[in-house]
């Protein structure tokens, strides 16, 4: 006996990545036929590079939001750590040491966020709003607001052709396996669902959250390395405002803003949607103000869809 249509529709609505996948498919088909130069090789490579940068940060942000937190400082961490790598590399340091130093800076920034949130119990949005300003000021003072470049030839391959997309694929695959197959990954999702229950079961919620924010800082540095390599330079205002793009990508991809439910695959799809929309607006010669309007509209639509999904499940 066939199940009622509304029952099947309810199940379909519970597939969190489906709306993002359908929207991305329809947008690409429409723009391929309507937007001039959308399907050109250079434009597709640009979309892939932008998707990779936002997507790598979105992977870390997915883990943060799954715990019920948020990180507004992620773009500032990117700029700070990338500028440290670029400065060391330009001044003749060993490239591996420069990259490790940048990864250390980014992870330390994430650790500071995590310590303030978990041990001092300062709300994540307040903590990272403050550190966002501190990290951005730090990179401005560190670089004296000067452009750093050109970077050594050894760094160029990291941001060339499809390498950024390969790095995103690798990070997304490893993180997905970690979240779904490892015990620590399941703790991360459980904390967002019911933090009190996880705490009563004997799991150190503080340590798990601290590790999540450190991972977010680490991945922001990787994204910064890709961005700096792709433009062959670094500067204090790089990735300015990207924190909103990253959060939008995660929410569009189906991760619940209240935590507990979501996936890395959905966040990567969300990053691709953001990149495709921005590319379309540029090709269609739309005003920069449309970018912000669409960004805000897409975030609100994604949150409303999440609310609708919750009501359908009830």
PDB file of C-alpha atoms in Angstrom:
ATOM      1  CA  UNK A   1       0.000   0.000   0.000  1.00  0.00           C
ATOM      2  CA  UNK A   2       1.381   3.366  -1.030  1.00  0.00           C
ATOM      3  CA  UNK A   3       2.072   5.888   1.704  1.00  0.00           C
ATOM      4  CA  UNK A   4       0.213   9.217   1.618  1.00  0.00           C
ATOM      5  CA  UNK A   5       1.891  11.892  -0.498  1.00  0.00           C
ATOM      6  CA  UNK A   6       2.092  14.305   2.417  1.00  0.00           C
ATOM      7  CA  UNK A   7       4.030  11.678   4.391  1.00  0.00           C
ATOM      8  CA  UNK A   8       6.570  11.324   1.568  1.00  0.00           C
ATOM      9  CA  UNK A   9       6.774  15.118   1.263  1.00  0.00           C
ATOM     10  CA  UNK A  10       7.552  15.312   4.974  1.00  0.00           C
ATOM     11  CA  UNK A  11      10.422  12.866   4.559  1.00  0.00           C
ATOM     12  CA  UNK A  12      11.782  14.805   1.590  1.00  0.00           C
ATOM     13  CA  UNK A  13      11.643  18.006   3.644  1.00  0.00           C
ATOM     14  CA  UNK A  14      13.888  16.356   6.245  1.00  0.00           C
ATOM     15  CA  UNK A  15      16.747  15.973   3.714  1.00  0.00           C
ATOM     16  CA  UNK A  16      18.614  19.065   4.826  1.00  0.00           C
ATOM     17  CA  UNK A  17      20.880  19.372   1.789  1.00  0.00           C
ATOM     18  CA  UNK A  18      18.129  18.931  -0.822  1.00  0.00           C
ATOM     19  CA  UNK A  19      16.913  22.568  -1.088  1.00  0.00           C
ATOM     20  CA  UNK A  20      20.505  23.803  -1.523  1.00  0.00           C
ATOM     21  CA  UNK A  21      21.235  21.170  -4.174  1.00  0.00           C
ATOM     22  CA  UNK A  22      18.055  21.950  -6.145  1.00  0.00           C
ATOM     23  CA  UNK A  23      18.642  25.706  -5.907  1.00  0.00           C
ATOM     24  CA  UNK A  24      22.262  25.375  -7.052  1.00  0.00           C
ATOM     25  CA  UNK A  25      21.266  23.202 -10.015  1.00  0.00           C
ATOM     26  CA  UNK A  26      18.513  25.575 -11.155  1.00  0.00           C
ATOM     27  CA  UNK A  27      20.771  28.633 -10.708  1.00  0.00           C
ATOM     28  CA  UNK A  28      23.579  27.110 -12.791  1.00  0.00           C
ATOM     29  CA  UNK A  29      21.187  26.030 -15.572  1.00  0.00           C
ATOM     30  CA  UNK A  30      19.558  29.474 -15.676  1.00  0.00           C
ATOM     31  CA  UNK A  31      22.799  31.443 -15.610  1.00  0.00           C
ATOM     32  CA  UNK A  32      24.514  29.190 -18.132  1.00  0.00           C
ATOM     33  CA  UNK A  33      21.834  30.196 -20.658  1.00  0.00           C
ATOM     34  CA  UNK A  34      21.192  33.794 -19.606  1.00  0.00           C
ATOM     35  CA  UNK A  35      24.360  35.335 -18.130  1.00  0.00           C
ATOM     36  CA  UNK A  36      27.054  36.308 -20.631  1.00  0.00           C
ATOM     37  CA  UNK A  37      30.406  34.527 -20.154  1.00  0.00           C
ATOM     38  CA  UNK A  38      29.112  32.455 -17.196  1.00  0.00           C
ATOM     39  CA  UNK A  39      30.277  29.162 -18.715  1.00  0.00           C
ATOM     40  CA  UNK A  40      33.728  30.402 -19.704  1.00  0.00           C
ATOM     41  CA  UNK A  41      36.731  28.545 -18.312  1.00  0.00           C
ATOM     42  CA  UNK A  42      38.130  31.558 -16.451  1.00  0.00           C
ATOM     43  CA  UNK A  43      34.789  32.308 -14.769  1.00  0.00           C
ATOM     44  CA  UNK A  44      34.279  28.682 -13.716  1.00  0.00           C
ATOM     45  CA  UNK A  45      37.787  28.611 -12.227  1.00  0.00           C
ATOM     46  CA  UNK A  46      37.015  31.858 -10.364  1.00  0.00           C
ATOM     47  CA  UNK A  47      33.800  30.331  -8.956  1.00  0.00           C
ATOM     48  CA  UNK A  48      35.684  27.175  -7.918  1.00  0.00           C
ATOM     49  CA  UNK A  49      38.394  29.227  -6.152  1.00  0.00           C
ATOM     50  CA  UNK A  50      35.862  31.402  -4.311  1.00  0.00           C
ATOM     51  CA  UNK A  51      33.799  28.339  -3.360  1.00  0.00           C
ATOM     52  CA  UNK A  52      36.942  26.689  -2.010  1.00  0.00           C
ATOM     53  CA  UNK A  53      37.938  29.647   0.188  1.00  0.00           C
ATOM     54  CA  UNK A  54      34.452  30.131   1.657  1.00  0.00           C
ATOM     55  CA  UNK A  55      33.872  26.365   1.751  1.00  0.00           C
ATOM     56  CA  UNK A  56      37.026  25.593   3.766  1.00  0.00           C
ATOM     57  CA  UNK A  57      35.982  28.173   6.365  1.00  0.00           C
ATOM     58  CA  UNK A  58      32.393  26.872   6.229  1.00  0.00           C
ATOM     59  CA  UNK A  59      33.581  23.373   7.157  1.00  0.00           C
ATOM     60  CA  UNK A  60      35.025  24.700  10.422  1.00  0.00           C
ATOM     61  CA  UNK A  61      32.016  26.954  10.999  1.00  0.00           C
ATOM     62  CA  UNK A  62      29.712  23.938  10.568  1.00  0.00           C
ATOM     63  CA  UNK A  63      31.343  22.249  13.551  1.00  0.00           C
ATOM     64  CA  UNK A  64      31.054  25.479  15.578  1.00  0.00           C
ATOM     65  CA  UNK A  65      27.355  25.971  14.766  1.00  0.00           C
ATOM     66  CA  UNK A  66      26.638  22.284  15.414  1.00  0.00           C
ATOM     67  CA  UNK A  67      27.683  22.912  19.031  1.00  0.00           C
ATOM     68  CA  UNK A  68      25.266  25.848  19.195  1.00  0.00           C
ATOM     69  CA  UNK A  69      28.017  28.474  18.851  1.00  0.00           C
ATOM     70  CA  UNK A  70      29.119  30.965  16.220  1.00  0.00           C
ATOM     71  CA  UNK A  71      32.425  32.594  15.218  1.00  0.00           C
ATOM     72  CA  UNK A  72      32.416  36.129  13.810  1.00  0.00           C
ATOM     73  CA  UNK A  73      36.224  36.394  13.964  1.00  0.00           C
ATOM     74  CA  UNK A  74      36.954  33.769  11.307  1.00  0.00           C
ATOM     75  CA  UNK A  75      37.762  36.263   8.503  1.00  0.00           C
ATOM     76  CA  UNK A  76      40.042  38.286  10.789  1.00  0.00           C
ATOM     77  CA  UNK A  77      41.888  35.083  11.760  1.00  0.00           C
ATOM     78  CA  UNK A  78      42.304  34.351   8.043  1.00  0.00           C
ATOM     79  CA  UNK A  79      43.854  37.777   7.403  1.00  0.00           C
ATOM     80  CA  UNK A  80      46.156  37.621  10.446  1.00  0.00           C
ATOM     81  CA  UNK A  81      47.505  34.126   9.838  1.00  0.00           C
ATOM     82  CA  UNK A  82      47.865  34.642   6.067  1.00  0.00           C
ATOM     83  CA  UNK A  83      49.805  37.860   6.662  1.00  0.00           C
ATOM     84  CA  UNK A  84      52.164  36.061   9.067  1.00  0.00           C
ATOM     85  CA  UNK A  85      52.802  33.361   6.445  1.00  0.00           C
ATOM     86  CA  UNK A  86      53.295  35.938   3.681  1.00  0.00           C
ATOM     87  CA  UNK A  87      55.640  38.110   5.752  1.00  0.00           C
ATOM     88  CA  UNK A  88      57.844  35.179   6.753  1.00  0.00           C
ATOM     89  CA  UNK A  89      57.888  33.806   3.207  1.00  0.00           C
ATOM     90  CA  UNK A  90      58.732  37.167   1.606  1.00  0.00           C
ATOM     91  CA  UNK A  91      61.575  37.696   4.104  1.00  0.00           C
ATOM     92  CA  UNK A  92      63.230  34.427   3.129  1.00  0.00           C
ATOM     93  CA  UNK A  93      62.026  32.006   5.795  1.00  0.00           C
ATOM     94  CA  UNK A  94      61.613  28.357   4.938  1.00  0.00           C
ATOM     95  CA  UNK A  95      58.162  27.967   3.352  1.00  0.00           C
ATOM     96  CA  UNK A  96      57.191  25.008   5.538  1.00  0.00           C
ATOM     97  CA  UNK A  97      58.161  26.888   8.699  1.00  0.00           C
ATOM     98  CA  UNK A  98      56.182  29.946   7.519  1.00  0.00           C
ATOM     99  CA  UNK A  99      53.069  27.822   6.912  1.00  0.00           C
ATOM    100  CA  UNK A 100      53.413  26.027  10.267  1.00  0.00           C
ATOM    101  CA  UNK A 101      53.786  29.400  12.017  1.00  0.00           C
ATOM    102  CA  UNK A 102      50.608  30.659  10.331  1.00  0.00           C
ATOM    103  CA  UNK A 103      48.713  27.494  11.254  1.00  0.00           C
ATOM    104  CA  UNK A 104      49.909  27.929  14.835  1.00  0.00           C
ATOM    105  CA  UNK A 105      48.674  31.544  14.924  1.00  0.00           C
ATOM    106  CA  UNK A 106      45.280  30.599  13.509  1.00  0.00           C
ATOM    107  CA  UNK A 107      44.842  27.678  15.903  1.00  0.00           C
ATOM    108  CA  UNK A 108      45.893  29.885  18.848  1.00  0.00           C
ATOM    109  CA  UNK A 109      43.279  32.492  17.840  1.00  0.00           C
ATOM    110  CA  UNK A 110      40.654  29.749  17.785  1.00  0.00           C
ATOM    111  CA  UNK A 111      41.872  28.495  21.167  1.00  0.00           C
ATOM    112  CA  UNK A 112      41.520  31.984  22.670  1.00  0.00           C
ATOM    113  CA  UNK A 113      37.937  32.152  21.391  1.00  0.00           C
ATOM    114  CA  UNK A 114      37.236  28.726  22.841  1.00  0.00           C
ATOM    115  CA  UNK A 115      38.758  29.536  26.236  1.00  0.00           C
ATOM    116  CA  UNK A 116      36.766  32.762  26.577  1.00  0.00           C
ATOM    117  CA  UNK A 117      33.532  31.010  25.595  1.00  0.00           C
ATOM    118  CA  UNK A 118      33.894  27.800  27.579  1.00  0.00           C
ATOM    119  CA  UNK A 119      35.764  28.814  30.732  1.00  0.00           C
ATOM    120  CA  UNK A 120      34.628  32.422  31.177  1.00  0.00           C
ATOM    121  CA  UNK A 121      31.164  31.595  29.770  1.00  0.00           C
ATOM    122  CA  UNK A 122      31.028  34.698  27.580  1.00  0.00           C
ATOM    123  CA  UNK A 123      28.398  34.220  24.823  1.00  0.00           C
ATOM    124  CA  UNK A 124      30.033  33.191  21.505  1.00  0.00           C
ATOM    125  CA  UNK A 125      28.604  36.109  19.535  1.00  0.00           C
ATOM    126  CA  UNK A 126      29.996  38.646  22.050  1.00  0.00           C
ATOM    127  CA  UNK A 127      33.357  36.898  22.369  1.00  0.00           C
ATOM    128  CA  UNK A 128      34.005  36.593  18.663  1.00  0.00           C
ATOM    129  CA  UNK A 129      32.657  40.085  17.944  1.00  0.00           C
ATOM    130  CA  UNK A 130      35.392  41.395  20.246  1.00  0.00           C
ATOM    131  CA  UNK A 131      38.154  39.127  18.941  1.00  0.00           C
ATOM    132  CA  UNK A 132      37.111  39.933  15.364  1.00  0.00           C
ATOM    133  CA  UNK A 133      38.094  43.555  16.004  1.00  0.00           C
ATOM    134  CA  UNK A 134      41.235  42.587  17.961  1.00  0.00           C
ATOM    135  CA  UNK A 135      42.558  40.198  15.303  1.00  0.00           C
ATOM    136  CA  UNK A 136      41.829  42.686  12.491  1.00  0.00           C
ATOM    137  CA  UNK A 137      43.613  45.441  14.416  1.00  0.00           C
ATOM    138  CA  UNK A 138      46.528  43.074  15.099  1.00  0.00           C
ATOM    139  CA  UNK A 139      47.027  42.291  11.408  1.00  0.00           C
ATOM    140  CA  UNK A 140      46.838  46.003  10.530  1.00  0.00           C
ATOM    141  CA  UNK A 141      49.515  46.817  13.117  1.00  0.00           C
ATOM    142  CA  UNK A 142      51.614  43.810  12.099  1.00  0.00           C
ATOM    143  CA  UNK A 143      51.626  44.705   8.405  1.00  0.00           C
ATOM    144  CA  UNK A 144      51.520  48.501   8.922  1.00  0.00           C
ATOM    145  CA  UNK A 145      48.561  48.313   6.512  1.00  0.00           C
ATOM    146  CA  UNK A 146      50.994  47.542   3.692  1.00  0.00           C
ATOM    147  CA  UNK A 147      50.601  45.111   0.824  1.00  0.00           C
ATOM    148  CA  UNK A 148      52.822  42.021   1.242  1.00  0.00           C
ATOM    149  CA  UNK A 149      54.068  40.399  -1.931  1.00  0.00           C
ATOM    150  CA  UNK A 150      54.844  39.024  -4.369  1.00  0.00           C
ATOM    151  CA  UNK A 151      54.995  35.642  -2.677  1.00  0.00           C
ATOM    152  CA  UNK A 152      57.651  33.012  -3.448  1.00  0.00           C
ATOM    153  CA  UNK A 153      56.988  30.851  -6.487  1.00  0.00           C
ATOM    154  CA  UNK A 154      56.702  27.790  -4.227  1.00  0.00           C
ATOM    155  CA  UNK A 155      53.373  29.057  -2.832  1.00  0.00           C
ATOM    156  CA  UNK A 156      51.742  29.686  -6.199  1.00  0.00           C
ATOM    157  CA  UNK A 157      50.627  26.091  -6.811  1.00  0.00           C
ATOM    158  CA  UNK A 158      48.430  26.107  -3.672  1.00  0.00           C
ATOM    159  CA  UNK A 159      46.043  28.619  -5.244  1.00  0.00           C
ATOM    160  CA  UNK A 160      46.446  27.638  -8.886  1.00  0.00           C
ATOM    161  CA  UNK A 161      43.857  26.050 -11.213  1.00  0.00           C
ATOM    162  CA  UNK A 162      41.836  23.330  -9.433  1.00  0.00           C
ATOM    163  CA  UNK A 163      44.163  22.899  -6.429  1.00  0.00           C
ATOM    164  CA  UNK A 164      41.882  24.971  -4.097  1.00  0.00           C
ATOM    165  CA  UNK A 165      38.924  22.753  -5.049  1.00  0.00           C
ATOM    166  CA  UNK A 166      41.007  19.640  -4.353  1.00  0.00           C
ATOM    167  CA  UNK A 167      41.996  21.002  -0.918  1.00  0.00           C
ATOM    168  CA  UNK A 168      38.314  21.748  -0.132  1.00  0.00           C
ATOM    169  CA  UNK A 169      37.290  18.237  -1.236  1.00  0.00           C
ATOM    170  CA  UNK A 170      39.957  16.658   0.960  1.00  0.00           C
ATOM    171  CA  UNK A 171      39.063  18.735   4.024  1.00  0.00           C
ATOM    172  CA  UNK A 172      35.311  18.213   3.559  1.00  0.00           C
ATOM    173  CA  UNK A 173      35.717  14.447   3.183  1.00  0.00           C
ATOM    174  CA  UNK A 174      37.935  14.079   6.261  1.00  0.00           C
ATOM    175  CA  UNK A 175      35.714  16.323   8.399  1.00  0.00           C
ATOM    176  CA  UNK A 176      32.529  14.514   7.303  1.00  0.00           C
ATOM    177  CA  UNK A 177      34.033  11.169   8.287  1.00  0.00           C
ATOM    178  CA  UNK A 178      35.197  12.688  11.570  1.00  0.00           C
ATOM    179  CA  UNK A 179      31.735  14.063  12.431  1.00  0.00           C
ATOM    180  CA  UNK A 180      29.819  10.897  11.530  1.00  0.00           C
ATOM    181  CA  UNK A 181      32.213   8.069  12.333  1.00  0.00           C
ATOM    182  CA  UNK A 182      34.300   9.265  15.294  1.00  0.00           C
ATOM    183  CA  UNK A 183      33.045   9.437  18.849  1.00  0.00           C
ATOM    184  CA  UNK A 184      34.258  13.023  19.259  1.00  0.00           C
ATOM    185  CA  UNK A 185      32.348  14.041  16.127  1.00  0.00           C
ATOM    186  CA  UNK A 186      29.125  12.589  17.537  1.00  0.00           C
ATOM    187  CA  UNK A 187      29.767  14.488  20.784  1.00  0.00           C
ATOM    188  CA  UNK A 188      29.925  17.731  18.770  1.00  0.00           C
ATOM    189  CA  UNK A 189      26.482  17.096  17.294  1.00  0.00           C
ATOM    190  CA  UNK A 190      25.064  15.938  20.621  1.00  0.00           C
ATOM    191  CA  UNK A 191      26.204  19.131  22.393  1.00  0.00           C
ATOM    192  CA  UNK A 192      24.163  21.248  19.997  1.00  0.00           C
ATOM    193  CA  UNK A 193      21.127  19.011  20.527  1.00  0.00           C
ATOM    194  CA  UNK A 194      21.187  18.866  24.332  1.00  0.00           C
ATOM    195  CA  UNK A 195      24.287  20.229  26.066  1.00  0.00           C
ATOM    196  CA  UNK A 196      23.022  19.451  29.570  1.00  0.00           C
ATOM    197  CA  UNK A 197      22.448  15.775  28.746  1.00  0.00           C
ATOM    198  CA  UNK A 198      25.945  15.477  27.249  1.00  0.00           C
ATOM    199  CA  UNK A 199      27.437  17.067  30.380  1.00  0.00           C
ATOM    200  CA  UNK A 200      25.506  14.725  32.697  1.00  0.00           C
ATOM    201  CA  UNK A 201      26.789  11.723  30.716  1.00  0.00           C
ATOM    202  CA  UNK A 202      30.324  12.600  31.866  1.00  0.00           C
ATOM    203  CA  UNK A 203      31.652  14.181  28.683  1.00  0.00           C
ATOM    204  CA  UNK A 204      33.729  17.354  29.038  1.00  0.00           C
ATOM    205  CA  UNK A 205      31.683  19.841  27.014  1.00  0.00           C
ATOM    206  CA  UNK A 206      34.319  22.528  27.578  1.00  0.00           C
ATOM    207  CA  UNK A 207      37.120  20.466  26.041  1.00  0.00           C
ATOM    208  CA  UNK A 208      35.013  19.472  23.036  1.00  0.00           C
ATOM    209  CA  UNK A 209      34.013  23.086  22.352  1.00  0.00           C
ATOM    210  CA  UNK A 210      37.606  24.243  22.790  1.00  0.00           C
ATOM    211  CA  UNK A 211      38.772  21.726  20.170  1.00  0.00           C
ATOM    212  CA  UNK A 212      36.011  22.845  17.797  1.00  0.00           C
ATOM    213  CA  UNK A 213      37.075  26.515  17.959  1.00  0.00           C
ATOM    214  CA  UNK A 214      40.726  25.501  17.505  1.00  0.00           C
ATOM    215  CA  UNK A 215      39.737  23.509  14.411  1.00  0.00           C
ATOM    216  CA  UNK A 216      37.863  26.550  13.104  1.00  0.00           C
ATOM    217  CA  UNK A 217      40.965  28.746  13.520  1.00  0.00           C
ATOM    218  CA  UNK A 218      43.138  26.103  11.842  1.00  0.00           C
ATOM    219  CA  UNK A 219      40.835  25.887   8.808  1.00  0.00           C
ATOM    220  CA  UNK A 220      40.602  29.687   8.560  1.00  0.00           C
ATOM    221  CA  UNK A 221      44.387  29.678   8.155  1.00  0.00           C
ATOM    222  CA  UNK A 222      44.185  27.050   5.401  1.00  0.00           C
ATOM    223  CA  UNK A 223      41.619  29.233   3.614  1.00  0.00           C
ATOM    224  CA  UNK A 224      43.924  32.233   4.073  1.00  0.00           C
ATOM    225  CA  UNK A 225      46.817  30.298   2.561  1.00  0.00           C
ATOM    226  CA  UNK A 226      44.680  29.464  -0.484  1.00  0.00           C
ATOM    227  CA  UNK A 227      43.480  33.074  -0.835  1.00  0.00           C
ATOM    228  CA  UNK A 228      46.972  34.585  -0.483  1.00  0.00           C
ATOM    229  CA  UNK A 229      48.446  32.085  -2.938  1.00  0.00           C
ATOM    230  CA  UNK A 230      45.720  32.714  -5.515  1.00  0.00           C
ATOM    231  CA  UNK A 231      46.284  36.504  -5.528  1.00  0.00           C
ATOM    232  CA  UNK A 232      50.047  36.216  -4.888  1.00  0.00           C
ATOM    233  CA  UNK A 233      49.905  38.604  -1.927  1.00  0.00           C
ATOM    234  CA  UNK A 234      48.431  39.352   1.477  1.00  0.00           C
ATOM    235  CA  UNK A 235      47.066  42.508   3.096  1.00  0.00           C
ATOM    236  CA  UNK A 236      45.318  43.596   6.274  1.00  0.00           C
ATOM    237  CA  UNK A 237      41.843  43.969   4.767  1.00  0.00           C
ATOM    238  CA  UNK A 238      41.752  40.645   2.936  1.00  0.00           C
ATOM    239  CA  UNK A 239      38.533  38.624   3.375  1.00  0.00           C
ATOM    240  CA  UNK A 240      36.865  41.648   4.958  1.00  0.00           C
ATOM    241  CA  UNK A 241      33.198  40.758   5.588  1.00  0.00           C
ATOM    242  CA  UNK A 242      33.671  37.084   4.677  1.00  0.00           C
ATOM    243  CA  UNK A 243      32.354  35.963   8.078  1.00  0.00           C
ATOM    244  CA  UNK A 244      28.813  36.698   6.840  1.00  0.00           C
ATOM    245  CA  UNK A 245      29.407  34.727   3.642  1.00  0.00           C
ATOM    246  CA  UNK A 246      30.665  31.760   5.647  1.00  0.00           C
ATOM    247  CA  UNK A 247      27.758  31.796   8.097  1.00  0.00           C
ATOM    248  CA  UNK A 248      25.324  32.196   5.180  1.00  0.00           C
ATOM    249  CA  UNK A 249      26.889  29.215   3.389  1.00  0.00           C
ATOM    250  CA  UNK A 250      26.477  27.024   6.485  1.00  0.00           C
ATOM    251  CA  UNK A 251      22.847  28.068   7.074  1.00  0.00           C
ATOM    252  CA  UNK A 252      21.918  27.797   3.380  1.00  0.00           C
ATOM    253  CA  UNK A 253      23.404  24.301   3.402  1.00  0.00           C
ATOM    254  CA  UNK A 254      20.854  23.174   5.978  1.00  0.00           C
ATOM    255  CA  UNK A 255      22.749  23.401   9.270  1.00  0.00           C
ATOM    256  CA  UNK A 256      20.385  24.531  11.999  1.00  0.00           C
ATOM    257  CA  UNK A 257      21.468  27.885  13.436  1.00  0.00           C
ATOM    258  CA  UNK A 258      20.424  26.595  16.880  1.00  0.00           C
ATOM    259  CA  UNK A 259      22.867  23.677  16.596  1.00  0.00           C
ATOM    260  CA  UNK A 260      22.668  19.887  16.673  1.00  0.00           C
ATOM    261  CA  UNK A 261      21.776  19.242  13.030  1.00  0.00           C
ATOM    262  CA  UNK A 262      23.627  19.837   9.785  1.00  0.00           C
ATOM    263  CA  UNK A 263      26.332  18.523   7.500  1.00  0.00           C
ATOM    264  CA  UNK A 264      29.609  19.526   5.886  1.00  0.00           C
ATOM    265  CA  UNK A 265      28.296  18.566   2.434  1.00  0.00           C
ATOM    266  CA  UNK A 266      25.419  21.013   2.833  1.00  0.00           C
ATOM    267  CA  UNK A 267      27.811  23.800   3.824  1.00  0.00           C
ATOM    268  CA  UNK A 268      29.968  23.186   0.732  1.00  0.00           C
ATOM    269  CA  UNK A 269      26.817  23.391  -1.408  1.00  0.00           C
ATOM    270  CA  UNK A 270      25.964  26.647   0.372  1.00  0.00           C
ATOM    271  CA  UNK A 271      29.416  28.036  -0.414  1.00  0.00           C
ATOM    272  CA  UNK A 272      28.933  27.106  -4.082  1.00  0.00           C
ATOM    273  CA  UNK A 273      25.561  28.901  -4.135  1.00  0.00           C
ATOM    274  CA  UNK A 274      27.109  32.063  -2.695  1.00  0.00           C
ATOM    275  CA  UNK A 275      29.910  32.009  -5.290  1.00  0.00           C
ATOM    276  CA  UNK A 276      27.532  31.393  -8.199  1.00  0.00           C
ATOM    277  CA  UNK A 277      25.246  34.237  -7.115  1.00  0.00           C
ATOM    278  CA  UNK A 278      28.133  36.691  -6.745  1.00  0.00           C
ATOM    279  CA  UNK A 279      29.544  35.694 -10.120  1.00  0.00           C
ATOM    280  CA  UNK A 280      26.126  36.174 -11.726  1.00  0.00           C
ATOM    281  CA  UNK A 281      25.729  39.628 -10.205  1.00  0.00           C
ATOM    282  CA  UNK A 282      29.138  40.674 -11.497  1.00  0.00           C
ATOM    283  CA  UNK A 283      28.484  39.304 -14.991  1.00  0.00           C
ATOM    284  CA  UNK A 284      25.063  40.973 -15.073  1.00  0.00           C
ATOM    285  CA  UNK A 285      26.711  44.245 -13.984  1.00  0.00           C
ATOM    286  CA  UNK A 286      24.460  44.569 -10.931  1.00  0.00           C
ATOM    287  CA  UNK A 287      25.109  47.177  -8.235  1.00  0.00           C
ATOM    288  CA  UNK A 288      27.250  46.152  -5.239  1.00  0.00           C
ATOM    289  CA  UNK A 289      24.236  46.954  -3.038  1.00  0.00           C
ATOM    290  CA  UNK A 290      22.383  44.026  -4.579  1.00  0.00           C
ATOM    291  CA  UNK A 291      25.078  41.731  -3.151  1.00  0.00           C
ATOM    292  CA  UNK A 292      24.230  42.693   0.430  1.00  0.00           C
ATOM    293  CA  UNK A 293      20.483  42.639  -0.224  1.00  0.00           C
ATOM    294  CA  UNK A 294      20.628  39.135  -1.697  1.00  0.00           C
ATOM    295  CA  UNK A 295      22.971  37.917   1.051  1.00  0.00           C
ATOM    296  CA  UNK A 296      20.555  39.077   3.758  1.00  0.00           C
ATOM    297  CA  UNK A 297      17.551  37.706   1.879  1.00  0.00           C
ATOM    298  CA  UNK A 298      19.153  34.299   1.369  1.00  0.00           C
ATOM    299  CA  UNK A 299      20.096  34.036   5.059  1.00  0.00           C
ATOM    300  CA  UNK A 300      16.544  34.886   6.139  1.00  0.00           C
ATOM    301  CA  UNK A 301      15.074  32.416   3.636  1.00  0.00           C
ATOM    302  CA  UNK A 302      17.383  29.664   4.923  1.00  0.00           C
ATOM    303  CA  UNK A 303      16.443  30.344   8.554  1.00  0.00           C
ATOM    304  CA  UNK A 304      12.722  30.318   7.666  1.00  0.00           C
ATOM    305  CA  UNK A 305      13.202  27.013   5.836  1.00  0.00           C
ATOM    306  CA  UNK A 306      14.912  25.587   8.912  1.00  0.00           C
ATOM    307  CA  UNK A 307      11.961  26.710  11.017  1.00  0.00           C
ATOM    308  CA  UNK A 308       9.512  25.150   8.535  1.00  0.00           C
ATOM    309  CA  UNK A 309      11.495  21.909   8.593  1.00  0.00           C
ATOM    310  CA  UNK A 310      11.310  21.866  12.387  1.00  0.00           C
ATOM    311  CA  UNK A 311       7.533  22.413  12.356  1.00  0.00           C
ATOM    312  CA  UNK A 312       7.079  19.685   9.713  1.00  0.00           C
ATOM    313  CA  UNK A 313       9.071  17.260  11.847  1.00  0.00           C
ATOM    314  CA  UNK A 314       6.865  18.060  14.844  1.00  0.00           C
TER     315      UNK A 314
END
